[in-house]
mmCIF file of C-alpha atoms in Angstrom:
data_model
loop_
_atom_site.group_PDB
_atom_site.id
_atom_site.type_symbol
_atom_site.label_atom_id
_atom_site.label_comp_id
_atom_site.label_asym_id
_atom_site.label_seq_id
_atom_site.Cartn_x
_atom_site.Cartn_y
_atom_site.Cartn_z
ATOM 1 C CA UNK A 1 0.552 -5.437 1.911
ATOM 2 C CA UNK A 2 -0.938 -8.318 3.855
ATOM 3 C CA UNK A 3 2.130 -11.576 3.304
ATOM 4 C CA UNK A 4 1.039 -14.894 4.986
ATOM 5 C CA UNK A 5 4.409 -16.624 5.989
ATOM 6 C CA UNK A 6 4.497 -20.012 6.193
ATOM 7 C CA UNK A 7 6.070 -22.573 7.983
ATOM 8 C CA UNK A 8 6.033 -25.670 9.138
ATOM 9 C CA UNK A 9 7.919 -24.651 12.257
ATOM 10 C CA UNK A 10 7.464 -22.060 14.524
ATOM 11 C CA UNK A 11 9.653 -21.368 18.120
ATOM 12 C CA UNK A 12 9.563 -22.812 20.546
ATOM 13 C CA UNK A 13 9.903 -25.758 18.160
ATOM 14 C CA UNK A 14 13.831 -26.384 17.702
ATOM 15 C CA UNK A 15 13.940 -25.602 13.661
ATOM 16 C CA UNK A 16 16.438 -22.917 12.398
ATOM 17 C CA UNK A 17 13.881 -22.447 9.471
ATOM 18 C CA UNK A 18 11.271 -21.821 12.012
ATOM 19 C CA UNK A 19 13.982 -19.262 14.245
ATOM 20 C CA UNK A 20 14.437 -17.586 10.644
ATOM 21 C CA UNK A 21 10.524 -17.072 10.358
ATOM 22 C CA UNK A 22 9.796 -15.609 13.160
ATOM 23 C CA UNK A 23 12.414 -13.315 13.003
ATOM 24 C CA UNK A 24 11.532 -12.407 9.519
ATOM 25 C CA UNK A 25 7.888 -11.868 10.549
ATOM 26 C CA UNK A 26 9.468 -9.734 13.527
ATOM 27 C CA UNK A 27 10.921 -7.025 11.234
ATOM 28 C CA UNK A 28 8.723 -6.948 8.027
ATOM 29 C CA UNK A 29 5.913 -4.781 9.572
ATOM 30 C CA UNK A 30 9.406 -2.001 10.191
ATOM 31 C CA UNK A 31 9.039 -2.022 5.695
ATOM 32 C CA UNK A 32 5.208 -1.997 6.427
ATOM 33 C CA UNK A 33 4.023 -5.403 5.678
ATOM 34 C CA UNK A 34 1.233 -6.858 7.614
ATOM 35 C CA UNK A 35 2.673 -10.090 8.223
ATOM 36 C CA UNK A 36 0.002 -13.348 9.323
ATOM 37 C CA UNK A 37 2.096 -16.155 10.150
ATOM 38 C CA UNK A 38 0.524 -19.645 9.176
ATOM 39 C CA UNK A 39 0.535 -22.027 12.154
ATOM 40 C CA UNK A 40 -0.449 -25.863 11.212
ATOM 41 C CA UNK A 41 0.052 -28.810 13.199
ATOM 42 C CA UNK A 42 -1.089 -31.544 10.330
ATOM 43 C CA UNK A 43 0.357 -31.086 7.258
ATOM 44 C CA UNK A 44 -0.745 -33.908 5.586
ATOM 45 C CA UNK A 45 -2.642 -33.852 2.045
ATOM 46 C CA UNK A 46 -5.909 -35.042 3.722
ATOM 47 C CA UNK A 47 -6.255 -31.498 5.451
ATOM 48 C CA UNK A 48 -5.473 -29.187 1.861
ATOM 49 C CA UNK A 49 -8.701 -27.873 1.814
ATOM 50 C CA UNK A 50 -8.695 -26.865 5.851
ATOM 51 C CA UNK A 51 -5.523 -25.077 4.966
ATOM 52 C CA UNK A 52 -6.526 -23.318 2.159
ATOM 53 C CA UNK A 53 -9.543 -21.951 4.165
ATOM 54 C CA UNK A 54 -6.971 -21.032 6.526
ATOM 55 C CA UNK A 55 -5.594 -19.295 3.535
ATOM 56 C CA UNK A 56 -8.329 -17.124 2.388
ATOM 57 C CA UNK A 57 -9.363 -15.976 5.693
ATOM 58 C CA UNK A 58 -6.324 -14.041 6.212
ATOM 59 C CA UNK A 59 -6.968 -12.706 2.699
ATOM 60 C CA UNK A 60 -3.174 -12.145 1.868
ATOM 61 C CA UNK A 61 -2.088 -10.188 -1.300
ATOM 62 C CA UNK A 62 1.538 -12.079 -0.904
ATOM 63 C CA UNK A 63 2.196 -15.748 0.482
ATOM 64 C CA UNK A 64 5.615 -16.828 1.403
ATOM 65 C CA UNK A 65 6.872 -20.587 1.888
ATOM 66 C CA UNK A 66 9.626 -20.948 3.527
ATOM 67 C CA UNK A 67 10.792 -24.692 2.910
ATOM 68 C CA UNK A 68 12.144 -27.228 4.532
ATOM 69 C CA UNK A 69 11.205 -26.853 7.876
ATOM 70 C CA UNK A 70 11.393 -30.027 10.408
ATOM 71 C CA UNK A 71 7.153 -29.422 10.913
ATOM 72 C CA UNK A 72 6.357 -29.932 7.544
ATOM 73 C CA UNK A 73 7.786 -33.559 7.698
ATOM 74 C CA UNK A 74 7.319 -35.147 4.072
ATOM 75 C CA UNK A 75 4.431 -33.633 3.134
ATOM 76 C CA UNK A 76 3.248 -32.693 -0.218
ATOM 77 C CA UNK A 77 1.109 -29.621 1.141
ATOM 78 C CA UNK A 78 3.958 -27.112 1.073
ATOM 79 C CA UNK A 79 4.175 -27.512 -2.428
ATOM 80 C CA UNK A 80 0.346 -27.536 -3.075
ATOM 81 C CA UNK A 81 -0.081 -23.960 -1.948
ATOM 82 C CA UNK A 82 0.357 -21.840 -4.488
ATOM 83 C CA UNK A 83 -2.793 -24.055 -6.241
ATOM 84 C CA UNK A 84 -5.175 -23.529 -3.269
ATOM 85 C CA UNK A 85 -4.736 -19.834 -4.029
ATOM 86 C CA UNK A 86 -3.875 -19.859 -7.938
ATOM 87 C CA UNK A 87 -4.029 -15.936 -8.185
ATOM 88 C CA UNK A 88 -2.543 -14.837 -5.183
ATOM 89 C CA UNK A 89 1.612 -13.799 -5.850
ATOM 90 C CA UNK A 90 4.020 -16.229 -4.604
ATOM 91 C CA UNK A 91 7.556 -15.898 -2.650
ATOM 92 C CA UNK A 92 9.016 -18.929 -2.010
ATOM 93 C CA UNK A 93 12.128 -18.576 0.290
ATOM 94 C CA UNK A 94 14.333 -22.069 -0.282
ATOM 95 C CA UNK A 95 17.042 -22.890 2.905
ATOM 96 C CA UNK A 96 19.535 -25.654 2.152
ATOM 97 C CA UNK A 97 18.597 -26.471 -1.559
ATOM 98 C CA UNK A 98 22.286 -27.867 -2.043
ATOM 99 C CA UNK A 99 21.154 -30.802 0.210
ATOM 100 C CA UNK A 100 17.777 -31.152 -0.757
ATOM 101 C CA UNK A 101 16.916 -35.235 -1.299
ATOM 102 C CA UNK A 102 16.539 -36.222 -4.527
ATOM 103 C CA UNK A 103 12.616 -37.648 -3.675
ATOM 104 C CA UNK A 104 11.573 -33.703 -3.112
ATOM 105 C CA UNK A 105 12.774 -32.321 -6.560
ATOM 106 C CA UNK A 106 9.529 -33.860 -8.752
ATOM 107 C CA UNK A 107 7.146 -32.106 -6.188
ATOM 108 C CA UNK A 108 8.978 -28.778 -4.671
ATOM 109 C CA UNK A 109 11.185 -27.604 -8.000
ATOM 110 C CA UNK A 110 8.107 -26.864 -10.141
ATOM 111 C CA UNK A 111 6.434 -25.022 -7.520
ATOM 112 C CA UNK A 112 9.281 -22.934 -6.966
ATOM 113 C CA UNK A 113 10.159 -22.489 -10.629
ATOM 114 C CA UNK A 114 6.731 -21.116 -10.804
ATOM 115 C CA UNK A 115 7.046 -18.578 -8.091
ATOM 116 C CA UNK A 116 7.799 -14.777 -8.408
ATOM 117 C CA UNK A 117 10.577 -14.999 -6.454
ATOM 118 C CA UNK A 118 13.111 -17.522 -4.748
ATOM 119 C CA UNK A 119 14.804 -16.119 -1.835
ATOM 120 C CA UNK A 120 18.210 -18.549 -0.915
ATOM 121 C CA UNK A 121 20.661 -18.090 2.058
ATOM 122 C CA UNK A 122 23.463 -18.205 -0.118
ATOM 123 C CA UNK A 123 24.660 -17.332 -4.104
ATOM 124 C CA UNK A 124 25.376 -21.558 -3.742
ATOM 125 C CA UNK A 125 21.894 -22.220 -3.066
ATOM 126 C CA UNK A 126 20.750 -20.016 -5.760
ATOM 127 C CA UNK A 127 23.525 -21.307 -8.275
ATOM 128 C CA UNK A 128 22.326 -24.875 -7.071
ATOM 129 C CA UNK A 129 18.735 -24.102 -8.634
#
């Protein structure tokens, strides 16, 4: 199974989301994933459809969000994603969703309601949801 992770931040960048990826992406090929992780410097809505190329040149049969991450900023794209590739199954891992600002719930709760799973760091996060 081919998963593209992504994330707005990657190491070296200083992002515990982006510490959490990497590692992730370090020990899913031991369960035999192929794992592609998405690297983006602009985020912004203007450069959707350069993403979702992005997207279907890795061909993935799984894509996983991981979200927040500082890289992602305020953008809208995270949330966008699973629309650029409407048949392709989608994990959506969610880190600090207690805390989450009121201005991303109209955007990032949908997309994650719609999702085949939600991953949280903690039953609080989850129960949060």
């Amino acid at each position: 199974m081919k998963i593209a992770m992504i994330c707005g931040s990657w190491p070296p960048e200083r992002c515990g989301v982006g510490d959490y990826s990497a590692t992730l992406c370090k020990h899913l090929p031991d369960q035999g994933a192929d794992v592609v992780p998405i690297r983006r410097d602009n985020w912004s809505l203007a450069s959707a459809m350069d993403f979702r190329r992005q997207l279907v040149e890795v061909q993935p049969d799984m894509l996983h969000i991981q979200y927040p991450s500082v890289g992602y900023g305020r953008s809208f794209l995270p949330a966008l994603t699973p629309y650029l590739l409407p048949k392709t199954p989608l994990v959506v891992t969610l880190h600090e969703f207690e805390v989450f600002k009121s201005y991303r719930w109209p955007w990032f709760y949908p997309f994650a309601k719609r999702a085949e799973a939600r991953l949280f760091s903690r039953a609080g996060e989850a129960d949060a949801f």
